[in-house]
mmCIF file of C-alpha atoms in Angstrom:
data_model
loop_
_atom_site.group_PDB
_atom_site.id
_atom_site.type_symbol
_atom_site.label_atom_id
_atom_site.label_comp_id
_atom_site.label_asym_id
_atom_site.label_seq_id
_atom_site.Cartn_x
_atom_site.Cartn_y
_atom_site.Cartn_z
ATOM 1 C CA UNK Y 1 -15.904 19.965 -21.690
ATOM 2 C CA UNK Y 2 -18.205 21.363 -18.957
ATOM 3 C CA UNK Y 3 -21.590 21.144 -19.204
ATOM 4 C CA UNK Y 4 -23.647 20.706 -22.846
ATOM 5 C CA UNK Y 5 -22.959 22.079 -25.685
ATOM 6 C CA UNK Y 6 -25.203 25.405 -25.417
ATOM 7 C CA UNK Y 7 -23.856 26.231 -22.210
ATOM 8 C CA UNK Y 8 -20.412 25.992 -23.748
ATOM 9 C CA UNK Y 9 -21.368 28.551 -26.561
ATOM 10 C CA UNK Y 10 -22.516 30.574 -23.841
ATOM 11 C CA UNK Y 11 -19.534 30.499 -21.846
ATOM 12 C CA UNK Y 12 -17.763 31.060 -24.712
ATOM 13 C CA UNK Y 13 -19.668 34.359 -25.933
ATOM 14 C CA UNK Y 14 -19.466 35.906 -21.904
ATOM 15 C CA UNK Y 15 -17.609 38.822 -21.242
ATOM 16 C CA UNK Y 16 -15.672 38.349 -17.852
ATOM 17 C CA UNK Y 17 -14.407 41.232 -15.952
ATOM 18 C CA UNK Y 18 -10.978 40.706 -14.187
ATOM 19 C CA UNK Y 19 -13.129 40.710 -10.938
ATOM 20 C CA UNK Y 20 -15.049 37.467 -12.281
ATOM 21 C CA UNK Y 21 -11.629 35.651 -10.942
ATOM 22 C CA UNK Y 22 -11.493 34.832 -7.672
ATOM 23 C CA UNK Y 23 -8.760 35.551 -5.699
ATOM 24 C CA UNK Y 24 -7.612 32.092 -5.462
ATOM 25 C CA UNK Y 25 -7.240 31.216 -9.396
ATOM 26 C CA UNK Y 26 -10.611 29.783 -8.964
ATOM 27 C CA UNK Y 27 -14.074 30.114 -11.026
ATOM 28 C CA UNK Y 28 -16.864 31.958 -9.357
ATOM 29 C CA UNK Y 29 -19.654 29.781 -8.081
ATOM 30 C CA UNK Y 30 -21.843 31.420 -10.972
ATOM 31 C CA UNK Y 31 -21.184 32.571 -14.272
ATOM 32 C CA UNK Y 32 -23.752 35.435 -15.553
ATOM 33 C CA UNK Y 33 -24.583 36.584 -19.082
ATOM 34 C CA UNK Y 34 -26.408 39.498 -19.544
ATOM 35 C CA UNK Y 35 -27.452 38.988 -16.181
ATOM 36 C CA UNK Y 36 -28.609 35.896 -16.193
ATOM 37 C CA UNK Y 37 -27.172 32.492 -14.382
ATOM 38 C CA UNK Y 38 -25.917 29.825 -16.494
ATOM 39 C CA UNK Y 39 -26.324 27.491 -13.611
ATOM 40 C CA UNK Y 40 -24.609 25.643 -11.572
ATOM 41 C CA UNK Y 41 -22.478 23.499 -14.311
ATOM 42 C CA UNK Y 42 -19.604 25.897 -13.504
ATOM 43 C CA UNK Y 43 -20.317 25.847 -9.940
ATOM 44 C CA UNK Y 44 -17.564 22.656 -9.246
ATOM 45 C CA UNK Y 45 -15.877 22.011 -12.729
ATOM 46 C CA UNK Y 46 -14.086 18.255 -13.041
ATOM 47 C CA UNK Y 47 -11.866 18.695 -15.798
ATOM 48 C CA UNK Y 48 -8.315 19.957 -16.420
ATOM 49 C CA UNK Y 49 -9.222 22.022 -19.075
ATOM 50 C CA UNK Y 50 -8.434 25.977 -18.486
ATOM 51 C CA UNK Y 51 -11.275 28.520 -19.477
ATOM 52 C CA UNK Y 52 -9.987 31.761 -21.069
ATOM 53 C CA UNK Y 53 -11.793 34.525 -21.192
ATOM 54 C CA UNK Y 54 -11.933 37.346 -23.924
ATOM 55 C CA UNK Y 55 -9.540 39.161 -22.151
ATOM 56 C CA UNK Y 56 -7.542 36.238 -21.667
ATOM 57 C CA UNK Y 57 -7.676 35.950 -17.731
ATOM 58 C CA UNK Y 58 -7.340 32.098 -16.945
ATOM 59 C CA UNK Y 59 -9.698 30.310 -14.881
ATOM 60 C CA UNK Y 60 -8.069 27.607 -13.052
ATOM 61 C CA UNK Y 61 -10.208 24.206 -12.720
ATOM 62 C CA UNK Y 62 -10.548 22.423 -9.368
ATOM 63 C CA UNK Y 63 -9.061 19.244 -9.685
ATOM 64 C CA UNK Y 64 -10.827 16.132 -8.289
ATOM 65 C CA UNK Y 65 -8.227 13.736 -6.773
ATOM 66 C CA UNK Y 66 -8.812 10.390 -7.970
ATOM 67 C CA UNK Y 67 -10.495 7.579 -6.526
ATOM 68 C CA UNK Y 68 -7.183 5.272 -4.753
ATOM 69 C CA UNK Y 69 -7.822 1.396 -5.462
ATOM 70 C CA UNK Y 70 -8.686 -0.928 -2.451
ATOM 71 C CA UNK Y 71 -5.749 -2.775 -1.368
ATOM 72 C CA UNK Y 72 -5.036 -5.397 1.106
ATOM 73 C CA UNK Y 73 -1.540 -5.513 2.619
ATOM 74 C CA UNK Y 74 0.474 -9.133 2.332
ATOM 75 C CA UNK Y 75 0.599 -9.703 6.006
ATOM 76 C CA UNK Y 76 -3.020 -8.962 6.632
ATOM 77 C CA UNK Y 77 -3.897 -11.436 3.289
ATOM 78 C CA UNK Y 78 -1.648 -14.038 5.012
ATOM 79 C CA UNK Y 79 -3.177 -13.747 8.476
ATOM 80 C CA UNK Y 80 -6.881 -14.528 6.357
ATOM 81 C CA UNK Y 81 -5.409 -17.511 4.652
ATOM 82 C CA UNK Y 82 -3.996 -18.721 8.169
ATOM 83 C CA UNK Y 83 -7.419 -18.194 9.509
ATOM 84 C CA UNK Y 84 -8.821 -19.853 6.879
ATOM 85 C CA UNK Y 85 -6.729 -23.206 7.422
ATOM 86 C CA UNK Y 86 -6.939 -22.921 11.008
ATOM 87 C CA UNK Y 87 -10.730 -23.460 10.046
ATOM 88 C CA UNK Y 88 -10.639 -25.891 8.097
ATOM 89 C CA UNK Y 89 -8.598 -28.020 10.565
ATOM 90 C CA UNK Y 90 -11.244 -27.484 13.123
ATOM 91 C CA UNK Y 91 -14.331 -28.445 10.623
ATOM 92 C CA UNK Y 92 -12.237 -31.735 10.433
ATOM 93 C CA UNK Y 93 -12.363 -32.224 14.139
ATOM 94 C CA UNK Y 94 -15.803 -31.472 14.743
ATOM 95 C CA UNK Y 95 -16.603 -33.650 11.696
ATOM 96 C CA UNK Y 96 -14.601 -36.402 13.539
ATOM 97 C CA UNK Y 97 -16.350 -35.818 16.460
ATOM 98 C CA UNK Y 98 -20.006 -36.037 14.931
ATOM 99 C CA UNK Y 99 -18.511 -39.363 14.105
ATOM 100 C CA UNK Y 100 -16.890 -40.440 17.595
ATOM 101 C CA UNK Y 101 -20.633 -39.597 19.072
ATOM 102 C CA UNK Y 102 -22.803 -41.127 16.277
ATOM 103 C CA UNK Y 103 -24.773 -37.639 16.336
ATOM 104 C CA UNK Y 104 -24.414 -37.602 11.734
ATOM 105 C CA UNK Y 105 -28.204 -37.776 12.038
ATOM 106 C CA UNK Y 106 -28.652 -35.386 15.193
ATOM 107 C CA UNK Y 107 -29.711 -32.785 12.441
ATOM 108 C CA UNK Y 108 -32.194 -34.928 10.319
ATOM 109 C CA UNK Y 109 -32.802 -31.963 8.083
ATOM 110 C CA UNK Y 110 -30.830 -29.806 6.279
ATOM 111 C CA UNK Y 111 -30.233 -26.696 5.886
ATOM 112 C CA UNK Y 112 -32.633 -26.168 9.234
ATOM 113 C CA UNK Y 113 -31.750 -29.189 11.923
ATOM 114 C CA UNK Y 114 -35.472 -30.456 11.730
ATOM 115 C CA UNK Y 115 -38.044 -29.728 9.592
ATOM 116 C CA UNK Y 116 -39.435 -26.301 10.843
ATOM 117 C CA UNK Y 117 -36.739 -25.792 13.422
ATOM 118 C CA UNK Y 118 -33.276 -24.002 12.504
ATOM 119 C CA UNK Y 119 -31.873 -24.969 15.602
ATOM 120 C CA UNK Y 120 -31.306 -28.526 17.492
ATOM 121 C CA UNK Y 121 -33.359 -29.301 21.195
ATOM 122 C CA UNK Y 122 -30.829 -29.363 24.006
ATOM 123 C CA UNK Y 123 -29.196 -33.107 23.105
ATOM 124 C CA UNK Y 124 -25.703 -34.092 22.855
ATOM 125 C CA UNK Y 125 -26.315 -35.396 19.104
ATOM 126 C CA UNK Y 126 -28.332 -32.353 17.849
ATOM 127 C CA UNK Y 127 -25.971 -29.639 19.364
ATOM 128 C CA UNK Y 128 -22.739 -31.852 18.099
ATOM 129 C CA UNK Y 129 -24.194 -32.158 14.746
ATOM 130 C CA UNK Y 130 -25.393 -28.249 14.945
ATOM 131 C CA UNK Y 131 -22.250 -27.248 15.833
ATOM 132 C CA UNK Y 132 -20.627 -28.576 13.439
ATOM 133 C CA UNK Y 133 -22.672 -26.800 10.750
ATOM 134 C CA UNK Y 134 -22.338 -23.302 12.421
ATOM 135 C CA UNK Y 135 -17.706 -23.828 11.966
ATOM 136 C CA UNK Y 136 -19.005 -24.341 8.284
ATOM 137 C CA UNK Y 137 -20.838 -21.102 8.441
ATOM 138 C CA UNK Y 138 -18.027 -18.972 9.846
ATOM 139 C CA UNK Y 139 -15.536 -21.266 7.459
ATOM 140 C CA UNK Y 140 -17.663 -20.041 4.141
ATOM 141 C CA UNK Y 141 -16.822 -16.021 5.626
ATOM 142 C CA UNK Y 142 -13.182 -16.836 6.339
ATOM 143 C CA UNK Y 143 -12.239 -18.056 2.623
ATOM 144 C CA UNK Y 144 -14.217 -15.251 1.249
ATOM 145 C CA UNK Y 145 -12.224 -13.017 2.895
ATOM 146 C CA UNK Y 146 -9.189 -15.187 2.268
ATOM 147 C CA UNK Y 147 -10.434 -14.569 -1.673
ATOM 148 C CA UNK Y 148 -10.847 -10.616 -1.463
ATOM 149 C CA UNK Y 149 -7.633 -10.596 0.800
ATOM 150 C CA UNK Y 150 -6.014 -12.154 -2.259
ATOM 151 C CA UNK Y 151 -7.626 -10.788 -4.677
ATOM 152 C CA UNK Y 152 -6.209 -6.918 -3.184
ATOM 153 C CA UNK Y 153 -3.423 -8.242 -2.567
ATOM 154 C CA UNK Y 154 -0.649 -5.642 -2.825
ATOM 155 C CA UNK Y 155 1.240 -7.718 -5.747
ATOM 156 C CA UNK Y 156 -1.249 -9.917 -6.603
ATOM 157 C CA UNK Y 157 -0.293 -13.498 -8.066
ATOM 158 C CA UNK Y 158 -2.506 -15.156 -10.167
ATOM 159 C CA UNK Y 159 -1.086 -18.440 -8.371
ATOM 160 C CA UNK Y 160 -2.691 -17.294 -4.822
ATOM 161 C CA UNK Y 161 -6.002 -16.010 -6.185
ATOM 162 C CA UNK Y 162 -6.633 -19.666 -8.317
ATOM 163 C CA UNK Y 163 -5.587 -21.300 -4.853
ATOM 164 C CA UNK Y 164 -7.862 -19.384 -2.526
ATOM 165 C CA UNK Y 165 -10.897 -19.564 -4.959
ATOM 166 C CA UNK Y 166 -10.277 -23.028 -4.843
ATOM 167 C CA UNK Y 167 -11.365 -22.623 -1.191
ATOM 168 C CA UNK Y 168 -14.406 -20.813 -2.000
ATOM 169 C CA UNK Y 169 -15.511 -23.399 -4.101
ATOM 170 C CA UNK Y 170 -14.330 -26.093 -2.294
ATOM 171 C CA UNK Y 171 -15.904 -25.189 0.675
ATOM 172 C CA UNK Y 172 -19.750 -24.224 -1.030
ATOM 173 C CA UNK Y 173 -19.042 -27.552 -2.202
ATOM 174 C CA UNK Y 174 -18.647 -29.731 1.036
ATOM 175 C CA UNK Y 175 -21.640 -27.513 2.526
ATOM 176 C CA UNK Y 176 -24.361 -28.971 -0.537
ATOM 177 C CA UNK Y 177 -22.202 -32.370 -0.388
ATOM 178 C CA UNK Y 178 -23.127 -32.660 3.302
ATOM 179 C CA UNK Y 179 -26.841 -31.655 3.213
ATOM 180 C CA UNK Y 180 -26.710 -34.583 0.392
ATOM 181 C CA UNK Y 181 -25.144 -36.931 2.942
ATOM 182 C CA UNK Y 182 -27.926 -36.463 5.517
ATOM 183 C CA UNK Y 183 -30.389 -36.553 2.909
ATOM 184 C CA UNK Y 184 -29.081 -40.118 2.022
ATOM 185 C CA UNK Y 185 -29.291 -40.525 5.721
ATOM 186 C CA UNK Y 186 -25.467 -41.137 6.321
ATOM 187 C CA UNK Y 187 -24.848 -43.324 2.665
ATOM 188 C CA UNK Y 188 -21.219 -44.681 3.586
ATOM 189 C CA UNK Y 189 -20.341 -43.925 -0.104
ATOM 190 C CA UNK Y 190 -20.916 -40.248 -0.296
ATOM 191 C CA UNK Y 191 -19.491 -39.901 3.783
ATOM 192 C CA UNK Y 192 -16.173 -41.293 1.688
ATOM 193 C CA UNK Y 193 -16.319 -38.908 -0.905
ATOM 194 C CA UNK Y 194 -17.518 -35.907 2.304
ATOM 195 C CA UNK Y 195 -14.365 -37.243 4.035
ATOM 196 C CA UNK Y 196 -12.002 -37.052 0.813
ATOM 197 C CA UNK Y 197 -13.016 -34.346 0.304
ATOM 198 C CA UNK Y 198 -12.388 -32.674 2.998
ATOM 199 C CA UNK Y 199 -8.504 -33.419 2.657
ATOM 200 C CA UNK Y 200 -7.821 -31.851 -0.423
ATOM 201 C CA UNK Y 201 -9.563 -28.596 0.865
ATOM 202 C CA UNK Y 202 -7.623 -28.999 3.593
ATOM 203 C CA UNK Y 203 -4.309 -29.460 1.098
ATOM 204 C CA UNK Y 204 -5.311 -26.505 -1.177
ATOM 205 C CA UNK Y 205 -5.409 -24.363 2.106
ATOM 206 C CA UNK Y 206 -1.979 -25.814 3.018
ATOM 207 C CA UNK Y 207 -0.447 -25.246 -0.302
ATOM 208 C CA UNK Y 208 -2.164 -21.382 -0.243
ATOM 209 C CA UNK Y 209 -0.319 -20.609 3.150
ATOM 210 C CA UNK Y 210 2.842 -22.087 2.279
ATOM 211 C CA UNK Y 211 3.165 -20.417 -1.273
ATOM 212 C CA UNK Y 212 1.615 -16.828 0.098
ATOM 213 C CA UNK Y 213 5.293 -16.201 1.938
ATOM 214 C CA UNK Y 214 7.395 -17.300 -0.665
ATOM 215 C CA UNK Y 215 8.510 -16.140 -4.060
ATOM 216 C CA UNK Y 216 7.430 -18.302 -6.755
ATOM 217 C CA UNK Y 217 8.279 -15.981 -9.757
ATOM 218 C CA UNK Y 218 9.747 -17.497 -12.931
ATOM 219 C CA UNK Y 219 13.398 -18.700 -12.185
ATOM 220 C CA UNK Y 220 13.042 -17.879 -8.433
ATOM 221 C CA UNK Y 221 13.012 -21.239 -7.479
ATOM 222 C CA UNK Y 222 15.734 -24.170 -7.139
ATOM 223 C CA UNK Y 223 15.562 -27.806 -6.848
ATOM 224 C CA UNK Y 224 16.130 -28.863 -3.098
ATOM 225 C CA UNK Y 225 16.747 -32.579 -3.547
ATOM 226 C CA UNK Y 226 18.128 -34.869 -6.018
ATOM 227 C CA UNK Y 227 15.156 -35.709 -8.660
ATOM 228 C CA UNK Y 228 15.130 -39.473 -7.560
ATOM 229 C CA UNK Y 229 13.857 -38.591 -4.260
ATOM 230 C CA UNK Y 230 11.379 -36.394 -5.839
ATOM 231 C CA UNK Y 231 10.048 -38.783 -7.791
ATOM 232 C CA UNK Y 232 9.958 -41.081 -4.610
ATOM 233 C CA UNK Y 233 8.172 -38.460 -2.997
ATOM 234 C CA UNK Y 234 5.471 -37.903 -5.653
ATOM 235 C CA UNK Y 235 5.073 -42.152 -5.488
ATOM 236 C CA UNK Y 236 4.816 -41.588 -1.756
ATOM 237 C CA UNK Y 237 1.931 -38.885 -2.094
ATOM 238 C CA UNK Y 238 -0.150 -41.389 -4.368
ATOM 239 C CA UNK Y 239 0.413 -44.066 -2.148
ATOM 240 C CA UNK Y 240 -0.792 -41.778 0.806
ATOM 241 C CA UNK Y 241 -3.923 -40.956 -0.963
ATOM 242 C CA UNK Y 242 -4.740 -44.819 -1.762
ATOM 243 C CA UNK Y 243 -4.199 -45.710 2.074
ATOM 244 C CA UNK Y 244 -6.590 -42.453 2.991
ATOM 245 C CA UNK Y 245 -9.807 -44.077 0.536
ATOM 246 C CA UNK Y 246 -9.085 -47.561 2.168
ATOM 247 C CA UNK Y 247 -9.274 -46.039 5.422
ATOM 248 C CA UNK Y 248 -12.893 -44.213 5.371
ATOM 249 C CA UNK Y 249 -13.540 -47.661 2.813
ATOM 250 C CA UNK Y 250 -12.720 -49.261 6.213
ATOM 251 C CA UNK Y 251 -14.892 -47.078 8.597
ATOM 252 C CA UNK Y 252 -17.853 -47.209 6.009
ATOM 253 C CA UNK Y 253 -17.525 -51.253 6.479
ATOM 254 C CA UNK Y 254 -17.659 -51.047 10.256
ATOM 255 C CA UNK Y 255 -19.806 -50.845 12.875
ATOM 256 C CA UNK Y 256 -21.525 -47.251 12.720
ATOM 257 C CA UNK Y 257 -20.482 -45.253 16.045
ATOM 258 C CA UNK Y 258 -24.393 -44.712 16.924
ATOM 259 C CA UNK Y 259 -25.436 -48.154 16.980
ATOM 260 C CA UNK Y 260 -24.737 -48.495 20.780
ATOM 261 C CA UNK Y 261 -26.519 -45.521 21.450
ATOM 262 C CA UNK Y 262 -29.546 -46.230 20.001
ATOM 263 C CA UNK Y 263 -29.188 -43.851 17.184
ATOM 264 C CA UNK Y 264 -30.303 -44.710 13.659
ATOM 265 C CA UNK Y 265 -28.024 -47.099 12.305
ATOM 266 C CA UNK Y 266 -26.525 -45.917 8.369
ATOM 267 C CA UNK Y 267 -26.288 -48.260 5.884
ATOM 268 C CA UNK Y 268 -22.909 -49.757 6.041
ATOM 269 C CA UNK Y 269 -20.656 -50.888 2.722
ATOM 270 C CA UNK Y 270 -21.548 -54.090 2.150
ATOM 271 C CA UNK Y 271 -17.441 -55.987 2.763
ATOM 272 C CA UNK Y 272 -16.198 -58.234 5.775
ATOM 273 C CA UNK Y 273 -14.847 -55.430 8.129
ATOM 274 C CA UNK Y 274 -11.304 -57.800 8.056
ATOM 275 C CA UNK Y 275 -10.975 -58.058 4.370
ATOM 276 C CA UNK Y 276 -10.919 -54.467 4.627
ATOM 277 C CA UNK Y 277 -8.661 -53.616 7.692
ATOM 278 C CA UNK Y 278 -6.153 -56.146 5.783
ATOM 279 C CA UNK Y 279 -5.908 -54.541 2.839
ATOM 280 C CA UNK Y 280 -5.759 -50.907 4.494
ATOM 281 C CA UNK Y 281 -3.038 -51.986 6.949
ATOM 282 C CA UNK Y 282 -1.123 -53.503 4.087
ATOM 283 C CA UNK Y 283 -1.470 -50.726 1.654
ATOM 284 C CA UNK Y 284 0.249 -48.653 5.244
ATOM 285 C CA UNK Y 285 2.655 -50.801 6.187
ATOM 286 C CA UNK Y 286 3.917 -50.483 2.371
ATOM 287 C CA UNK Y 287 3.462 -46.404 2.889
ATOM 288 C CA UNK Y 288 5.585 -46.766 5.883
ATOM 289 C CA UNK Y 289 8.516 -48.790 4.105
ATOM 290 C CA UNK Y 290 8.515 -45.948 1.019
ATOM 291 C CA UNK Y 291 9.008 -43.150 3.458
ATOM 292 C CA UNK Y 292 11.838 -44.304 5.977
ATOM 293 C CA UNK Y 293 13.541 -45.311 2.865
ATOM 294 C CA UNK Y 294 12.667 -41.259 1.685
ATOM 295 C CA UNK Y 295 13.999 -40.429 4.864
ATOM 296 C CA UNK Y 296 16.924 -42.297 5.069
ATOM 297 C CA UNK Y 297 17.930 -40.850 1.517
ATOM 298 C CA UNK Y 298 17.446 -37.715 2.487
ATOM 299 C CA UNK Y 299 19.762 -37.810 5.529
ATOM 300 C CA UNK Y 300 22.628 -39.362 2.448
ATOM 301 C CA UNK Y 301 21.838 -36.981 0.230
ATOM 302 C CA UNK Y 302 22.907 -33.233 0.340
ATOM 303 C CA UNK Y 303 19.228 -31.723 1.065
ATOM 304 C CA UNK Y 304 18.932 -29.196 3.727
ATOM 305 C CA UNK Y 305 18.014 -29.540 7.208
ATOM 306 C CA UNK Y 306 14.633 -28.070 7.301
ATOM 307 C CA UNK Y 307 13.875 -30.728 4.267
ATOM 308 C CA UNK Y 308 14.934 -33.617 6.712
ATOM 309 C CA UNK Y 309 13.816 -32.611 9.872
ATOM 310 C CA UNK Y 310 10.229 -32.307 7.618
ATOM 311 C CA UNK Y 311 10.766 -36.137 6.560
ATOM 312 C CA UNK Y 312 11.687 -37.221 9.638
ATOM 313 C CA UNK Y 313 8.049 -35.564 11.405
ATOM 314 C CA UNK Y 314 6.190 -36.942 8.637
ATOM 315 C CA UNK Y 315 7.666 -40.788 9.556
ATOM 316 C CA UNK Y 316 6.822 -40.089 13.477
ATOM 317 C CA UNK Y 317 3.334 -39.236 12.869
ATOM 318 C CA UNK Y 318 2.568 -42.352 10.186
ATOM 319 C CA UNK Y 319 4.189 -44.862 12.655
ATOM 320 C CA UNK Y 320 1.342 -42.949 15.628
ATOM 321 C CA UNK Y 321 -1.771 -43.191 13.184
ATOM 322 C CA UNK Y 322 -0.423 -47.135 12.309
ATOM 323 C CA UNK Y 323 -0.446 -47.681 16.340
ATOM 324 C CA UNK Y 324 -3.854 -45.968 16.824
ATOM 325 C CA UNK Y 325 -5.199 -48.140 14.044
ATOM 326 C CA UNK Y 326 -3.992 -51.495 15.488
ATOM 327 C CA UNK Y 327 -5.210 -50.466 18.998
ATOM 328 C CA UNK Y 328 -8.815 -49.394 17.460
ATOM 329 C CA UNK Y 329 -8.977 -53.191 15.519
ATOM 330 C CA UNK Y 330 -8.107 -55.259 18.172
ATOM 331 C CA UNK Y 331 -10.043 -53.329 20.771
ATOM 332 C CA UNK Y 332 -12.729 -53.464 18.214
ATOM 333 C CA UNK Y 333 -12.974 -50.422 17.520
ATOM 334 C CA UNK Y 334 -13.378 -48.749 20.681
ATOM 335 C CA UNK Y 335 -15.840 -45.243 20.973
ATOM 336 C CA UNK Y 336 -12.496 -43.617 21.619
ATOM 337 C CA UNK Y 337 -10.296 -43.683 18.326
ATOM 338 C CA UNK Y 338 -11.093 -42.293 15.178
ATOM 339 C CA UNK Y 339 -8.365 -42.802 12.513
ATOM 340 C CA UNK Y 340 -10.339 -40.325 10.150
ATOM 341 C CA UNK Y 341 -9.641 -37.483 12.611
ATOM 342 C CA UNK Y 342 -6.326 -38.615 13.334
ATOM 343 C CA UNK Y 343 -5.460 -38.878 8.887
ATOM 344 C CA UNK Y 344 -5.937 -35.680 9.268
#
């Protein structure tokens, strides 16, 4: 129990005086036998074992307290996961506004801006570009933390850590997806696949927020509206998704925003710009019928307010981004807009 076996023979055959006890309970800091030290393995003992000696006076053990495990409060993991969207919102703006100023190839190289240089000269499309890339940097901290944070989690759910290494991975990810993109020097199909990207990170961090402040144990949950308008709902979130690829399909088939600046121009997808915008504004106009027909049966049905008020929001803001992508067509596509930003 303390120290090797010899010493424990030793200790065993020692004759201890009721002095040998300090006054505390506690071992001396040496232990002698026929004069001699056995060392300092008795010195600080880490057992709860008691010692007897041959006149049966008890030696009590210190007893080392043990280590407490690292854990992270629920507010303070919520407050990372908020940080974290908040982030990835804002690498979504910058992203849309390395597209607004044509600055995708201000940074020809990548990870370092040029080749030998980690950081851009002092022009616009180097420093927008840049910029962008250092909101990635402090994004990749934020969902690690957002991981840990769930990870020591007082209560951890298995739910919340799958979601926020989702993040981690996600976001690693985009970072090797994008040094890929400027490798290809701006190829319009991987900038769709950067962009799509992008939205379901931006989902998963959604869905991470929104879950971390409710309870979703077993049976905790009920059924808010009728199952039809769920499964109008889920048709609704397809549809979205299909009018989100014909979108960037769209931008990828138009004019590239650096052409006017004198910027390289990227290859563009190879389909009439019209054929396109037709089939995108379509595939909206047909999102826009499914959800004011949601919204009206919500408003019939009996569904809370909060579920409603949620529908209506969601109708305001597709009936803006259809406006914003009528004005950007026939203005021909104007510096100015950017329905990619605004998707999001």
């Amino acid at each position: 129990m303390v120290g090797n076996v010899g010493d424990q023979e030793k200790l065993n055959d020692a004759w201890f005086r009721q002095s040998d006890v300090r006054t505390d309970g506690r071992p001396p800091r040496t232990l002698n036998l026929n004069g001699r030290s056995l060392g300092g393995h008795f010195a600080q003992p880490t057992t709860r074992y008691r010692l007897l000696t041959k006149r049966e006076t008890p030696i009590r053990l210190i007893e080392v307290p043990s280590r407490r495990p690292l854990t992270v409060s629920r507010s303070l993991s919520h407050r990372l996961n908020v940080l974290a969207l908040a982030l990835i919102a804002l690498i979504v703006v910058t992203g849309g506004a390395v597209r607004l100023t044509g600055s995708g190839l201000g940074c020809s190289d990548w990870p370092e801006c040029s080749v030998g240089h980690l950081t851009p000269a002092l022009q616009l499309h180097g420093l927008v570009e840049f910029g962008n890339r250092m909101v990635t940097v402090v994004l990749v901290i934020a969902v690690a933390a957002a991981f840990l944070g769930t990870i020591w989690r007082v209560g951890r759910r298995r739910d919340l850590v799958y979601l926020s290494a989702g993040l981690v991975v996600g976001v690693l990810a985009q970072a090797v997806l994008g040094g890929i993109v400027v490798y290809t020097k701006l190829n319009p199909y991987l900038v769709m696949v950067h962009f799509f990207a992008t939205m379901l990170l931006l989902v998963n961090a959604i869905v991470l927020v929104h879950r971390d402040h409710l309870d979703y144990s077993p049976g905790s949950g009920r059924l808010l509206v009728p199952r039809p308008l769920l499964q109008l709902f889920y048709g609704v979130l397809t549809l979205l998704a299909l009018v989100i690829a014909a979108g960037t399909a769209t931008t990828g088939a138009g004019p590239h925003a650096g052409e006017s600046n004198g910027q390289q121009v990227a290859k563009r997808i190879p389909v009439a710009l019209r054929d396109m915008a037709e089939l995108h504004s379509s595939l909206a106009l047909l999102l826009i019928g499914l959800v004011v027909g949601l919204v009206i049966g919500l408003h019939m049905g009996d569904v809370p307010e909060r579920v409603r008020r949620a529908g209506r929001i969601f109708l305001i803001t597709l009936v803006a981004q259809a406006a914003v992508g009528y004005t950007q067509y026939f203005t021909h596509l104007p510096p100015c807009w950017s329905r990619s930003t605004c998707s999001a």
